[in-house]
Amino acid sequence: EAGVTQSPTHLIKTRGQQATLRCSPISGHTSVYWYQQALGLGLQFLLWYDEGEERNRGNFPPRFSGRQFPNYSSELNVNALELEDSALYLCASRIGLGHYEQYFGPGTRLTVT
Amino acid sequence: GENVEQHPSTLSVQEGDSAVIKCTYSDSASNYFPWYKQELGKRPQLIIDIRSNVGEKKDQRIAVTLNKTAKHFSLHITETQPEDSAVYFCAASGSNYQLIWGAGTKLIIKP
């Protein structure tokens, strides 16, 4: 069974630009979570999508947004990039109702210069 | 609000010794408690979990204990090995199947 995949592996952007990150969940999983992990720090919850809808968002500004597609893949968009947006962005998927376990992708390393 | 506190932030132990990481949660409705291991440059991976109807669970050298009354749970690693060096995250289930994460513990195994 293929795991969660993310693309690209690395992304370098300039301050003020936009970044788009992509995530494909494990086959059969309907929920996707996005996390930001700054260097050496913890997992900060960004967004949760389930069945195509945004279910919850963390304490991040509106320039962080995303969507979930009918095939349950997801994309995270970050507008007006700031230097402090440099981090590892992790996607995790969950199978759905009745299950809590989240399975992580390898992450996208975003560097803003 | 929902909160999980994790201690210590850094733990250094001699190879072969035991390591214990502790977490405290605030939501008495939490009923699922996973532990994730994140090696340097890699993704967090689920290593063990426990549900509220169980007090202890073991898997080879790792074990998790849960005290629902005190609202805390712990990860125990025995006979530590160099490959145990990593950051460990605890979490507790929140509303709507979300996980509330601890801040992480960096475990260093000294040779």
Short mmCIF file of C-alpha atoms in Angstrom, two decimals:
data_model
loop_
_atom_site.label_atom_id
_atom_site.label_comp_id
_atom_site.label_asym_id
_atom_site.label_seq_id
_atom_site.Cartn_x
_atom_site.Cartn_y
_atom_site.Cartn_z
CA GLU A 1 0.00 0.00 0.00
CA ALA A 2 1.42 3.36 -1.02
CA GLY A 3 1.86 5.90 1.74
CA VAL A 4 1.08 9.58 1.81
CA THR A 5 2.98 11.47 -0.87
CA GLN A 6 3.80 15.15 -1.12
CA SER A 7 5.22 17.35 -3.83
CA PRO A 8 7.49 19.07 -4.35
CA THR A 9 10.17 17.89 -1.92
CA HIS A 10 11.76 21.32 -1.81
CA LEU A 11 10.43 24.71 -2.82
CA ILE A 12 12.33 27.99 -2.86
CA LYS A 13 10.36 31.20 -3.17
CA THR A 14 10.93 34.89 -2.77
CA ARG A 15 9.14 37.00 -0.19
CA GLY A 16 5.77 38.16 -1.50
CA GLN A 17 5.34 35.24 -3.92
CA GLN A 18 2.80 32.44 -3.67
CA ALA A 19 3.53 28.78 -2.97
CA THR A 20 1.41 25.72 -3.79
CA LEU A 21 2.07 22.43 -2.03
CA ARG A 22 0.37 19.15 -2.89
CA CYS A 23 -0.57 16.04 -0.96
CA SER A 24 -1.95 12.65 -1.98
CA PRO A 25 -3.43 10.64 0.90
CA ILE A 26 -3.30 6.90 1.36
CA SER A 27 -5.83 5.21 -0.88
CA GLY A 28 -9.17 5.03 0.91
CA HIS A 29 -8.37 7.86 3.33
CA THR A 30 -10.78 10.78 3.19
CA SER A 31 -9.29 13.22 5.71
CA VAL A 32 -6.20 15.34 5.12
CA TYR A 33 -4.40 17.47 7.69
CA TRP A 34 -1.72 20.08 7.06
CA TYR A 35 0.93 20.97 9.64
CA GLN A 36 3.74 23.49 9.74
CA GLN A 37 6.98 22.45 11.42
CA ALA A 38 9.55 25.20 11.81
CA LEU A 39 13.14 24.02 12.20
CA GLY A 40 13.59 22.04 15.38
CA LEU A 41 10.12 22.82 16.64
CA GLY A 42 6.77 21.08 17.05
CA LEU A 43 3.80 20.35 14.82
CA GLN A 44 1.56 23.37 14.33
CA PHE A 45 -1.89 22.48 13.00
CA LEU A 46 -2.82 24.45 9.88
CA LEU A 47 -5.87 22.99 8.18
CA TRP A 48 -8.11 19.92 8.13
CA TYR A 49 -10.10 18.76 5.10
CA ASP A 50 -12.60 15.96 5.04
CA GLU A 51 -14.85 14.85 2.20
CA GLY A 52 -13.92 17.94 0.23
CA GLU A 53 -14.76 20.45 2.95
CA GLU A 54 -12.57 22.51 5.25
CA ARG A 55 -13.45 21.28 8.75
CA ASN A 56 -11.11 23.29 10.92
CA ARG A 57 -8.15 25.62 10.74
CA GLY A 58 -5.41 26.47 13.20
CA ASN A 59 -4.23 29.87 14.35
CA PHE A 60 -2.79 31.00 11.03
CA PRO A 61 -3.63 34.05 8.89
CA PRO A 62 -6.04 33.79 5.92
CA ARG A 63 -3.15 33.83 3.44
CA PHE A 64 -2.81 30.15 4.31
CA SER A 65 -5.56 28.35 2.45
CA GLY A 66 -6.19 25.16 0.60
CA ARG A 67 -8.65 22.75 -0.82
CA GLN A 68 -9.43 19.09 -1.18
CA PHE A 69 -10.26 17.56 -4.52
CA PRO A 70 -12.87 14.86 -5.31
CA ASN A 71 -10.12 12.22 -5.28
CA TYR A 72 -9.25 13.39 -1.70
CA SER A 73 -5.88 14.84 -2.67
CA SER A 74 -5.24 18.28 -1.30
CA GLU A 75 -3.28 21.38 -1.94
CA LEU A 76 -2.04 24.07 0.42
CA ASN A 77 -1.62 27.60 -0.86
CA VAL A 78 0.42 30.24 0.90
CA ASN A 79 0.04 33.76 -0.45
CA ALA A 80 2.23 36.81 0.14
CA LEU A 81 5.08 34.68 1.47
CA GLU A 82 7.01 35.97 4.46
CA LEU A 83 10.45 34.90 5.65
CA GLU A 84 8.93 33.23 8.72
CA ASP A 85 6.92 30.92 6.47
CA SER A 86 10.12 28.96 5.87
CA ALA A 87 9.40 25.55 7.36
CA LEU A 88 8.65 21.91 6.69
CA TYR A 89 5.01 21.47 5.67
CA LEU A 90 3.66 18.06 6.53
CA CYS A 91 0.50 16.47 5.26
CA ALA A 92 -1.19 13.61 7.10
CA SER A 93 -4.14 11.47 6.13
CA ARG A 94 -6.74 9.62 8.18
CA ILE A 95 -9.08 6.91 6.99
CA GLY A 96 -12.28 8.50 8.27
CA LEU A 97 -14.99 8.15 10.89
CA GLY A 98 -14.16 6.00 13.87
CA HIS A 99 -10.40 6.23 13.37
CA TYR A 100 -7.93 8.66 14.88
CA GLU A 101 -4.62 7.46 13.42
CA GLN A 102 -2.87 9.96 11.18
CA TYR A 103 -0.20 8.93 8.68
CA PHE A 104 2.30 11.52 7.55
CA GLY A 105 3.86 12.29 4.22
CA PRO A 106 7.56 13.14 3.85
CA GLY A 107 6.88 16.87 3.80
CA THR A 108 7.71 19.81 1.59
CA ARG A 109 10.58 22.01 2.69
CA LEU A 110 9.63 25.61 1.85
CA THR A 111 12.37 28.19 1.93
CA VAL A 112 11.48 31.88 1.56
CA THR A 113 14.30 34.24 0.70
CA GLY B 1 -9.00 25.07 25.41
CA GLU B 2 -7.61 21.64 24.67
CA ASN B 3 -3.94 21.33 25.59
CA VAL B 4 -1.22 18.68 25.86
CA GLU B 5 1.92 19.33 27.86
CA GLN B 6 4.98 17.18 27.21
CA HIS B 7 8.11 16.84 29.39
CA PRO B 8 11.02 16.93 29.21
CA SER B 9 11.84 18.89 26.08
CA THR B 10 15.24 17.18 25.88
CA LEU B 11 16.25 13.87 27.41
CA SER B 12 19.75 12.44 27.31
CA VAL B 13 20.29 8.84 28.45
CA GLN B 14 23.14 6.36 28.32
CA GLU B 15 22.77 3.58 25.77
CA GLY B 16 21.15 0.61 27.44
CA ASP B 17 19.34 2.69 30.04
CA SER B 18 15.58 3.41 30.08
CA ALA B 19 13.89 6.62 28.93
CA VAL B 20 10.55 7.97 30.07
CA ILE B 21 8.61 10.82 28.45
CA LYS B 22 5.49 12.19 30.11
CA CYS B 23 2.43 14.00 28.77
CA THR B 24 -0.54 15.62 30.47
CA TYR B 25 -3.80 16.42 28.70
CA SER B 26 -6.63 18.77 29.59
CA ASP B 27 -9.72 17.35 27.85
CA SER B 28 -11.33 14.65 29.98
CA ALA B 29 -13.17 13.43 26.86
CA SER B 30 -9.90 12.41 25.16
CA ASN B 31 -9.89 8.67 24.52
CA TYR B 32 -7.01 8.04 22.11
CA PHE B 33 -3.34 8.70 22.85
CA PRO B 34 -0.69 8.05 20.17
CA TRP B 35 3.05 8.47 20.22
CA TYR B 36 5.02 9.43 17.12
CA LYS B 37 8.74 9.21 16.46
CA GLN B 38 10.42 11.64 14.08
CA GLU B 39 13.98 10.86 13.09
CA LEU B 40 16.12 13.67 11.74
CA GLY B 41 14.95 14.68 8.27
CA LYS B 42 12.11 12.17 8.22
CA ARG B 43 8.37 12.15 8.69
CA PRO B 44 6.70 11.50 12.06
CA GLN B 45 5.75 7.84 12.36
CA LEU B 46 3.22 6.27 14.70
CA ILE B 47 5.07 3.91 17.03
CA ILE B 48 2.45 3.01 19.64
CA ASP B 49 -0.97 4.16 20.76
CA ILE B 50 -3.38 3.48 23.59
CA ARG B 51 -7.09 3.92 24.09
CA SER B 52 -8.80 5.04 27.26
CA ASN B 53 -10.14 1.59 28.13
CA VAL B 54 -6.59 0.24 28.49
CA GLY B 55 -4.08 1.15 31.21
CA GLU B 56 -0.90 -0.12 29.59
CA LYS B 57 0.29 -1.38 26.22
CA LYS B 58 3.64 -2.89 25.28
CA ASP B 59 5.42 -3.52 22.00
CA GLN B 60 8.86 -5.03 22.44
CA ARG B 61 11.04 -2.34 24.07
CA ILE B 62 8.40 0.38 24.13
CA ALA B 63 5.38 0.73 26.38
CA VAL B 64 2.77 3.35 27.07
CA THR B 65 0.88 3.82 30.32
CA LEU B 66 -2.27 5.85 30.85
CA ASN B 67 -3.71 7.31 34.05
CA LYS B 68 -7.14 8.71 33.14
CA THR B 69 -7.82 9.99 36.63
CA ALA B 70 -4.69 12.13 36.62
CA LYS B 71 -4.99 12.80 32.88
CA HIS B 72 -1.47 11.82 32.04
CA PHE B 73 0.24 9.20 29.92
CA SER B 74 3.85 8.18 29.46
CA LEU B 75 6.14 6.52 26.94
CA HIS B 76 8.71 4.09 28.28
CA ILE B 77 11.65 2.87 26.22
CA THR B 78 13.82 0.17 27.75
CA GLU B 79 17.34 -0.91 26.75
CA THR B 80 17.78 2.20 24.63
CA GLN B 81 19.77 1.91 21.41
CA PRO B 82 21.36 4.55 19.14
CA GLU B 83 18.47 4.21 16.68
CA ASP B 84 16.08 5.42 19.39
CA SER B 85 17.58 8.92 19.02
CA ALA B 86 14.78 11.07 17.61
CA VAL B 87 12.09 13.57 18.52
CA TYR B 88 9.04 11.98 20.11
CA PHE B 89 5.58 13.58 20.03
CA CYS B 90 2.62 12.64 22.15
CA ALA B 91 -0.94 13.55 21.26
CA ALA B 92 -4.44 13.26 22.68
CA SER B 93 -7.68 13.05 20.73
CA GLY B 94 -9.72 16.21 20.63
CA SER B 95 -13.13 16.96 19.19
CA ASN B 96 -14.03 15.60 15.77
CA TYR B 97 -11.14 13.12 15.56
CA GLN B 98 -8.46 15.80 15.68
CA LEU B 99 -5.23 15.25 17.58
CA ILE B 100 -3.87 17.76 20.08
CA TRP B 101 -0.08 17.56 19.99
CA GLY B 102 2.58 17.89 22.64
CA ALA B 103 5.60 20.07 21.89
CA GLY B 104 7.97 17.14 21.43
CA THR B 105 10.90 15.58 23.29
CA LYS B 106 14.35 15.29 21.76
CA LEU B 107 15.79 11.97 22.94
CA ILE B 108 19.57 11.66 22.78
CA ILE B 109 21.19 8.27 23.30
CA LYS B 110 24.77 8.59 24.50
CA PRO B 111 27.15 5.78 23.46
#
